[in-house]
C-alpha cells in the first residue's frame, strides 16, 4: 500500500510539472498564431494590415498577462474545455480531438498490440531455436527493417503499392464517396485504407520487440532454474513458455506500457504521408500553425496517457516482480 | 552469455544481407524513374470538372462562410464580389456592380446589376449590399479586406449604392469592390456571423452546393445564374487532396501548385496536361532601411549591382521564372505603366566594378579579397528567410555565394514561417528575403513606400517591412489618392518607379509565379500567356471569371 501511495504522489507531481511545461513550451516558439496564419496566407499574395487585424480578431489571439493566461489554462485543463482552435477556426478543440482519436487508436493502437504480440512470440521462438535460421532470419531482418525511418518506409509502400501497382488507396481513412456508418461496406473500406499505414508501423516497430525479447530470453535461458527444469525432463515448450519467457518478458512489458501510452500521440509521419485523419496529423498542423489551444490539449492528452501507462506499469511490476517493492 | 555464432558464419550472413540491401536500394532508385500517369476516375463525366483547390486537415469542416479564412474554397464561387479584380494586372471587371463612378475622390457610386437572384429564388437588391457592408462593420472579424478602413457611410437609393469615403481615397475602389455580398433575408437572423458556418449556402454565384462529405464535396451549375449561358460546367468535384502524387495521378482538370520538374511530372502524366506560370510578384532582398549600414543607399545599390539575377532566378525557380526589374512593377502584366525613361525595363545587370565603387562611397573597400570598413572590420550581415520556402532558400544561398565573391560574409537565418513573419514585422533582421509588387499598382507602391506603415525596429508593422521613409513618396501617394485624373495618376506612377529604382528600398531579384496547372481534354479556353484574362489560380474569387470562359471540348451542352 505504501508502495502505491508513493507512486501516486510522484504521479501527481509529474502531472503538474507536465501540465505547466505544456503551457510554457509552445509560447517559447518564435512568432504568434497570427504570424503563422499570415505567413500561410501571404504565400498566396500580399496580406494587408486590415486582413491581419481581422485574423487576430477571428483567432481571439490570447490577451492578458502570461499569469492570467496560465490561470485560465488551468481552468481549461480541469474542465477539459480547450475552446476554439486557432488554425482550424471556428472548430472547437474538443470536436477535432474526438473526431481524430478513434482513427488513431484504431490504427496505431491495434498495430502496437499486434507488433508487441507478434514480436514477443517471434523473439521467444528465435531464442529457443538460437543458431538456426529461425533465429537469424527474424533477428536480422527485424534489426535491418527497424533502422528504416518511418516516413521512408511509408513513402516506398505508398509509391509502389499505391501509385504504381494500384493495390491500395493512397490517402484518407475511407473512400471519399463512402458514407460513414456501422455498415459492413464502410468498415471494409476503413480496413482497406488502414492496411498501408498499419504495414508501415508494423514493419518499423516489429524488430525492436523481437530483439528485445530474444536477448532477454537468452539471458534467462542461461539461468540455473531453466537448466534444472530441462534436467527434470519437462517438455521443451513448457520450459520455453512457463519458465524462460515468463521471466524474460518484464523489460518488453515496460516498453509495451510506454508504447500504449504513446498511442494517443498517433504517428505523426505515417499519418502525414497517408493523409490519415488521426491525432498525429492534427498535432503536426497545430505546431506549424502555433495553435496553442489545440497543442495544449494534444500534449496534455499524450503526457497524461504516458504518465498513466507508466504508473500502471509501475504497479504491475510490483505485482510481477516482488523485489521492486522493497 | 553462452550463445555465440562462429565468425565465418556471421561474415557470410552479413555479405548476403549487404547484397540484399544493395538490391533493394537499386530497386528503390530505379523506382524513382517509373513514370506515373494520370488515372482519371471513369465515373467523373465529360461535363464535370475535378479541381484540386481545397485542402482538408485532412477532413473538411463544413464551413461556407466566405468571410472566414478557413472556409471551403467553393464558398467564394457561391458568393460574388461587387467588382472582380484580376490580381495579375489589377483589371476591374464589373460583377455584382454593373458600373460605377467616382465623381470626386471621396465618393464612389455603384449601380447594382439587374436581374440577379439568390439561389433560393429571392431577388438580389441594393439592400443586400448595404446589409453586407453593415455586417462587416458590426463584425470587424469579417472585414478581411479592410473596407471600413476607407469607408465612412453607405447609402442606398433604388439600384444605386453611394459609398462615402473617410478621405480623398480613389484607390479604395479596388478594396471595397472585393466585398462579397451575402443575402440579407438569410443572414439578418444569424446570431454571431464571425463563427457562423453557413452549412447550406445560398448565393448569387454560378454554382450551388451539391453533395457534401468530409473528404470530398461537389458544386452543381446554378441554372438561374445571371450569366448562366456562359457556364458549361455542370458539376465541380473538390476532393481533399494532400500530396503532389495525387495532383499528378488523379486526373485533375485544374490544379494549382509549384511542382518540381513540371514537364517531367505533371506534363508527362497526360498529353492534355498544360501549365501557365505568369509573373505574380517580385521576390527580392529587403534590407532593413532603419539599421546601419542598410540605411545608406550606396550599400543597397552596391548589393544590387553585385547580384547576378539570371543565375539567382535559374537556381531559385528551376528556370521557370525570369529576373525582375527594380521598378516595383510586375512585367509584362503592368508594361503599360512602365516609365520608358528607365533603362532596360528597370533590370539591374551585375557589374562588380560599379558595385565596389558604390561600396567605396559608403566607406567599404576590398582588402585581401574581403570587403572591410574604415576600421578594417569585415562587412557581414545575416539574411533571413522562412524555413521550408525552398525557392527562397535557394535564392538566399545564391546571394550568399555571389556576395561572398566580392568579400561580404552573409550568414543565413532560417526560422519557421511564423518566426520569419515575426522577425520581418518587428524589424528584427539585417536583410530578409521578401516580396514587392501587386497587381493593383497603387497598393504595390503604397505597401512598399508609405511611411504610414513605418514603425521603429521592435514594433510590429503589416507592410513596408523594409522600414523605408521618404517625403517624396508620401507626397506622391497622397496626390494619387486625391486625384481621379488617370493621366495624372500615370505620371505619379512614373515618379514612384523612379524612387524605387534610385532608392532601392527593396532590391528586386526575380519574379514569383502563379502556378496554374490545367488539363484541356474536357474544357478549353484557359487563361494563357497569349490570353492572360485572369490569374490561373483556382482559389478565391478569381475562378468566377475563368468559369465563364471555359467551354466543353466536345462541343458543349448547347
JSON list of C-alpha atoms in Angstrom, two decimals, chain B residues 98-217:
[
{"chain": "B", "resi": 98, "resn": "UNK", "atom": "CA", "xyz": [-22.81, 46.73, -63.13]},
{"chain": "B", "resi": 99, "resn": "UNK", "atom": "CA", "xyz": [-20.97, 50.03, -63.32]},
{"chain": "B", "resi": 100, "resn": "UNK", "atom": "CA", "xyz": [-19.55, 52.67, -61.03]},
{"chain": "B", "resi": 101, "resn": "UNK", "atom": "CA", "xyz": [-18.38, 56.26, -60.96]},
{"chain": "B", "resi": 102, "resn": "UNK", "atom": "CA", "xyz": [-16.02, 58.25, -58.79]},
{"chain": "B", "resi": 103, "resn": "UNK", "atom": "CA", "xyz": [-17.49, 61.77, -59.05]},
{"chain": "B", "resi": 104, "resn": "UNK", "atom": "CA", "xyz": [-14.88, 63.02, -56.61]},
{"chain": "B", "resi": 105, "resn": "UNK", "atom": "CA", "xyz": [-12.01, 61.38, -54.71]},
{"chain": "B", "resi": 106, "resn": "UNK", "atom": "CA", "xyz": [-14.24, 60.86, -51.66]},
{"chain": "B", "resi": 107, "resn": "UNK", "atom": "CA", "xyz": [-17.26, 59.23, -53.27]},
{"chain": "B", "resi": 108, "resn": "UNK", "atom": "CA", "xyz": [-18.00, 56.03, -55.15]},
{"chain": "B", "resi": 109, "resn": "UNK", "atom": "CA", "xyz": [-21.42, 55.37, -56.66]},
{"chain": "B", "resi": 110, "resn": "UNK", "atom": "CA", "xyz": [-22.16, 51.83, -57.77]},
{"chain": "B", "resi": 111, "resn": "UNK", "atom": "CA", "xyz": [-25.08, 50.65, -59.87]},
{"chain": "B", "resi": 112, "resn": "UNK", "atom": "CA", "xyz": [-26.22, 47.21, -58.85]},
{"chain": "B", "resi": 113, "resn": "UNK", "atom": "CA", "xyz": [-26.70, 44.57, -61.54]},
{"chain": "B", "resi": 114, "resn": "UNK", "atom": "CA", "xyz": [-30.26, 43.97, -62.61]},
{"chain": "B", "resi": 115, "resn": "UNK", "atom": "CA", "xyz": [-31.86, 40.52, -62.88]},
{"chain": "B", "resi": 116, "resn": "UNK", "atom": "CA", "xyz": [-29.71, 38.74, -60.32]},
{"chain": "B", "resi": 117, "resn": "UNK", "atom": "CA", "xyz": [-31.41, 36.29, -57.96]},
{"chain": "B", "resi": 118, "resn": "UNK", "atom": "CA", "xyz": [-30.26, 34.34, -54.93]},
{"chain": "B", "resi": 119, "resn": "UNK", "atom": "CA", "xyz": [-30.18, 30.59, -55.47]},
{"chain": "B", "resi": 120, "resn": "UNK", "atom": "CA", "xyz": [-33.34, 30.24, -53.33]},
{"chain": "B", "resi": 121, "resn": "UNK", "atom": "CA", "xyz": [-35.24, 32.44, -55.80]},
{"chain": "B", "resi": 122, "resn": "UNK", "atom": "CA", "xyz": [-35.28, 35.72, -53.83]},
{"chain": "B", "resi": 123, "resn": "UNK", "atom": "CA", "xyz": [-34.19, 38.78, -55.84]},
{"chain": "B", "resi": 124, "resn": "UNK", "atom": "CA", "xyz": [-30.80, 40.34, -55.18]},
{"chain": "B", "resi": 125, "resn": "UNK", "atom": "CA", "xyz": [-31.08, 44.06, -54.39]},
{"chain": "B", "resi": 126, "resn": "UNK", "atom": "CA", "xyz": [-29.02, 47.05, -53.36]},
{"chain": "B", "resi": 127, "resn": "UNK", "atom": "CA", "xyz": [-30.38, 46.48, -49.85]},
{"chain": "B", "resi": 128, "resn": "UNK", "atom": "CA", "xyz": [-28.34, 43.27, -49.69]},
{"chain": "B", "resi": 129, "resn": "UNK", "atom": "CA", "xyz": [-25.23, 45.30, -50.49]},
{"chain": "B", "resi": 130, "resn": "UNK", "atom": "CA", "xyz": [-25.96, 47.81, -47.74]},
{"chain": "B", "resi": 131, "resn": "UNK", "atom": "CA", "xyz": [-26.71, 44.94, -45.34]},
{"chain": "B", "resi": 132, "resn": "UNK", "atom": "CA", "xyz": [-23.37, 43.25, -46.11]},
{"chain": "B", "resi": 133, "resn": "UNK", "atom": "CA", "xyz": [-21.39, 46.44, -45.51]},
{"chain": "B", "resi": 134, "resn": "UNK", "atom": "CA", "xyz": [-23.21, 46.93, -42.20]},
{"chain": "B", "resi": 135, "resn": "UNK", "atom": "CA", "xyz": [-22.49, 43.28, -41.31]},
{"chain": "B", "resi": 136, "resn": "UNK", "atom": "CA", "xyz": [-18.74, 43.59, -41.78]},
{"chain": "B", "resi": 137, "resn": "UNK", "atom": "CA", "xyz": [-18.80, 46.90, -39.93]},
{"chain": "B", "resi": 138, "resn": "UNK", "atom": "CA", "xyz": [-20.54, 45.31, -36.93]},
{"chain": "B", "resi": 139, "resn": "UNK", "atom": "CA", "xyz": [-18.29, 42.22, -37.04]},
{"chain": "B", "resi": 140, "resn": "UNK", "atom": "CA", "xyz": [-14.82, 43.56, -37.80]},
{"chain": "B", "resi": 141, "resn": "UNK", "atom": "CA", "xyz": [-13.50, 39.96, -37.76]},
{"chain": "B", "resi": 142, "resn": "UNK", "atom": "CA", "xyz": [-15.23, 39.55, -41.10]},
{"chain": "B", "resi": 143, "resn": "UNK", "atom": "CA", "xyz": [-13.82, 42.69, -42.70]},
{"chain": "B", "resi": 144, "resn": "UNK", "atom": "CA", "xyz": [-10.94, 40.75, -44.22]},
{"chain": "B", "resi": 145, "resn": "UNK", "atom": "CA", "xyz": [-10.11, 43.32, -46.91]},
{"chain": "B", "resi": 146, "resn": "UNK", "atom": "CA", "xyz": [-10.48, 46.29, -44.57]},
{"chain": "B", "resi": 147, "resn": "UNK", "atom": "CA", "xyz": [-13.34, 48.07, -46.36]},
{"chain": "B", "resi": 148, "resn": "UNK", "atom": "CA", "xyz": [-14.18, 50.07, -43.24]},
{"chain": "B", "resi": 149, "resn": "UNK", "atom": "CA", "xyz": [-10.68, 51.47, -43.01]},
{"chain": "B", "resi": 150, "resn": "UNK", "atom": "CA", "xyz": [-11.70, 53.52, -46.04]},
{"chain": "B", "resi": 151, "resn": "UNK", "atom": "CA", "xyz": [-15.49, 53.74, -45.80]},
{"chain": "B", "resi": 152, "resn": "UNK", "atom": "CA", "xyz": [-17.40, 56.38, -43.92]},
{"chain": "B", "resi": 153, "resn": "UNK", "atom": "CA", "xyz": [-21.01, 55.55, -44.81]},
{"chain": "B", "resi": 154, "resn": "UNK", "atom": "CA", "xyz": [-23.12, 53.53, -47.24]},
{"chain": "B", "resi": 155, "resn": "UNK", "atom": "CA", "xyz": [-26.42, 54.78, -48.65]},
{"chain": "B", "resi": 156, "resn": "UNK", "atom": "CA", "xyz": [-28.92, 53.13, -50.97]},
{"chain": "B", "resi": 157, "resn": "UNK", "atom": "CA", "xyz": [-31.18, 54.84, -53.47]},
{"chain": "B", "resi": 158, "resn": "UNK", "atom": "CA", "xyz": [-33.00, 52.39, -55.73]},
{"chain": "B", "resi": 159, "resn": "UNK", "atom": "CA", "xyz": [-30.33, 50.45, -57.60]},
{"chain": "B", "resi": 160, "resn": "UNK", "atom": "CA", "xyz": [-27.59, 52.86, -56.66]},
{"chain": "B", "resi": 161, "resn": "UNK", "atom": "CA", "xyz": [-25.29, 52.47, -53.70]},
{"chain": "B", "resi": 162, "resn": "UNK", "atom": "CA", "xyz": [-23.36, 55.55, -52.66]},
{"chain": "B", "resi": 163, "resn": "UNK", "atom": "CA", "xyz": [-20.20, 54.90, -50.72]},
{"chain": "B", "resi": 164, "resn": "UNK", "atom": "CA", "xyz": [-18.76, 57.88, -48.87]},
{"chain": "B", "resi": 165, "resn": "UNK", "atom": "CA", "xyz": [-15.06, 57.60, -48.02]},
{"chain": "B", "resi": 166, "resn": "UNK", "atom": "CA", "xyz": [-13.21, 58.87, -44.98]},
{"chain": "B", "resi": 167, "resn": "UNK", "atom": "CA", "xyz": [-10.75, 60.92, -47.03]},
{"chain": "B", "resi": 168, "resn": "UNK", "atom": "CA", "xyz": [-9.57, 61.50, -50.59]},
{"chain": "B", "resi": 169, "resn": "UNK", "atom": "CA", "xyz": [-9.01, 57.87, -51.49]},
{"chain": "B", "resi": 170, "resn": "UNK", "atom": "CA", "xyz": [-9.58, 56.89, -55.12]},
{"chain": "B", "resi": 171, "resn": "UNK", "atom": "CA", "xyz": [-7.68, 53.55, -54.87]},
{"chain": "B", "resi": 172, "resn": "UNK", "atom": "CA", "xyz": [-10.17, 52.39, -52.19]},
{"chain": "B", "resi": 173, "resn": "UNK", "atom": "CA", "xyz": [-12.47, 51.31, -55.02]},
{"chain": "B", "resi": 174, "resn": "UNK", "atom": "CA", "xyz": [-10.39, 48.17, -55.61]},
{"chain": "B", "resi": 175, "resn": "UNK", "atom": "CA", "xyz": [-10.54, 47.21, -51.93]},
{"chain": "B", "resi": 176, "resn": "UNK", "atom": "CA", "xyz": [-14.21, 47.98, -51.34]},
{"chain": "B", "resi": 177, "resn": "UNK", "atom": "CA", "xyz": [-15.16, 46.33, -54.64]},
{"chain": "B", "resi": 178, "resn": "UNK", "atom": "CA", "xyz": [-13.85, 42.96, -53.42]},
{"chain": "B", "resi": 179, "resn": "UNK", "atom": "CA", "xyz": [-16.62, 42.76, -50.81]},
{"chain": "B", "resi": 180, "resn": "UNK", "atom": "CA", "xyz": [-18.64, 39.57, -51.33]},
{"chain": "B", "resi": 181, "resn": "UNK", "atom": "CA", "xyz": [-22.35, 40.11, -50.91]},
{"chain": "B", "resi": 182, "resn": "UNK", "atom": "CA", "xyz": [-24.46, 37.85, -48.68]},
{"chain": "B", "resi": 183, "resn": "UNK", "atom": "CA", "xyz": [-28.30, 37.73, -48.60]},
{"chain": "B", "resi": 184, "resn": "UNK", "atom": "CA", "xyz": [-30.00, 39.94, -46.04]},
{"chain": "B", "resi": 185, "resn": "UNK", "atom": "CA", "xyz": [-33.08, 37.71, -45.83]},
{"chain": "B", "resi": 186, "resn": "UNK", "atom": "CA", "xyz": [-30.99, 34.78, -44.52]},
{"chain": "B", "resi": 187, "resn": "UNK", "atom": "CA", "xyz": [-28.08, 36.44, -42.75]},
{"chain": "B", "resi": 188, "resn": "UNK", "atom": "CA", "xyz": [-30.03, 39.05, -40.79]},
{"chain": "B", "resi": 189, "resn": "UNK", "atom": "CA", "xyz": [-31.05, 36.31, -38.33]},
{"chain": "B", "resi": 190, "resn": "UNK", "atom": "CA", "xyz": [-27.53, 34.98, -37.80]},
{"chain": "B", "resi": 191, "resn": "UNK", "atom": "CA", "xyz": [-26.58, 35.49, -34.18]},
{"chain": "B", "resi": 192, "resn": "UNK", "atom": "CA", "xyz": [-22.78, 35.53, -34.43]},
{"chain": "B", "resi": 193, "resn": "UNK", "atom": "CA", "xyz": [-21.68, 35.93, -38.05]},
{"chain": "B", "resi": 194, "resn": "UNK", "atom": "CA", "xyz": [-17.99, 35.66, -37.11]},
{"chain": "B", "resi": 195, "resn": "UNK", "atom": "CA", "xyz": [-18.36, 31.99, -36.15]},
{"chain": "B", "resi": 196, "resn": "UNK", "atom": "CA", "xyz": [-21.31, 31.20, -38.45]},
{"chain": "B", "resi": 197, "resn": "UNK", "atom": "CA", "xyz": [-20.54, 28.14, -40.57]},
{"chain": "B", "resi": 198, "resn": "UNK", "atom": "CA", "xyz": [-23.30, 28.67, -43.13]},
{"chain": "B", "resi": 199, "resn": "UNK", "atom": "CA", "xyz": [-23.63, 24.97, -43.83]},
{"chain": "B", "resi": 200, "resn": "UNK", "atom": "CA", "xyz": [-26.23, 25.38, -46.58]},
{"chain": "B", "resi": 201, "resn": "UNK", "atom": "CA", "xyz": [-25.03, 28.38, -48.56]},
{"chain": "B", "resi": 202, "resn": "UNK", "atom": "CA", "xyz": [-27.40, 30.45, -50.69]},
{"chain": "B", "resi": 203, "resn": "UNK", "atom": "CA", "xyz": [-25.54, 32.81, -53.00]},
{"chain": "B", "resi": 204, "resn": "UNK", "atom": "CA", "xyz": [-25.70, 34.55, -56.37]},
{"chain": "B", "resi": 205, "resn": "UNK", "atom": "CA", "xyz": [-22.80, 32.62, -57.93]},
{"chain": "B", "resi": 206, "resn": "UNK", "atom": "CA", "xyz": [-22.56, 30.17, -60.84]},
{"chain": "B", "resi": 207, "resn": "UNK", "atom": "CA", "xyz": [-22.67, 27.13, -58.54]},
{"chain": "B", "resi": 208, "resn": "UNK", "atom": "CA", "xyz": [-24.72, 25.77, -55.67]},
{"chain": "B", "resi": 209, "resn": "UNK", "atom": "CA", "xyz": [-23.60, 23.19, -53.15]},
{"chain": "B", "resi": 210, "resn": "UNK", "atom": "CA", "xyz": [-24.21, 19.58, -54.28]},
{"chain": "B", "resi": 211, "resn": "UNK", "atom": "CA", "xyz": [-23.06, 16.55, -52.32]},
{"chain": "B", "resi": 212, "resn": "UNK", "atom": "CA", "xyz": [-21.03, 17.10, -49.21]},
{"chain": "B", "resi": 213, "resn": "UNK", "atom": "CA", "xyz": [-18.77, 14.61, -47.47]},
{"chain": "B", "resi": 214, "resn": "UNK", "atom": "CA", "xyz": [-15.83, 15.05, -45.08]},
{"chain": "B", "resi": 215, "resn": "UNK", "atom": "CA", "xyz": [-13.34, 14.13, -47.78]},
{"chain": "B", "resi": 216, "resn": "UNK", "atom": "CA", "xyz": [-15.00, 15.41, -50.95]},
{"chain": "B", "resi": 217, "resn": "UNK", "atom": "CA", "xyz": [-17.79, 17.71, -51.99]}
]
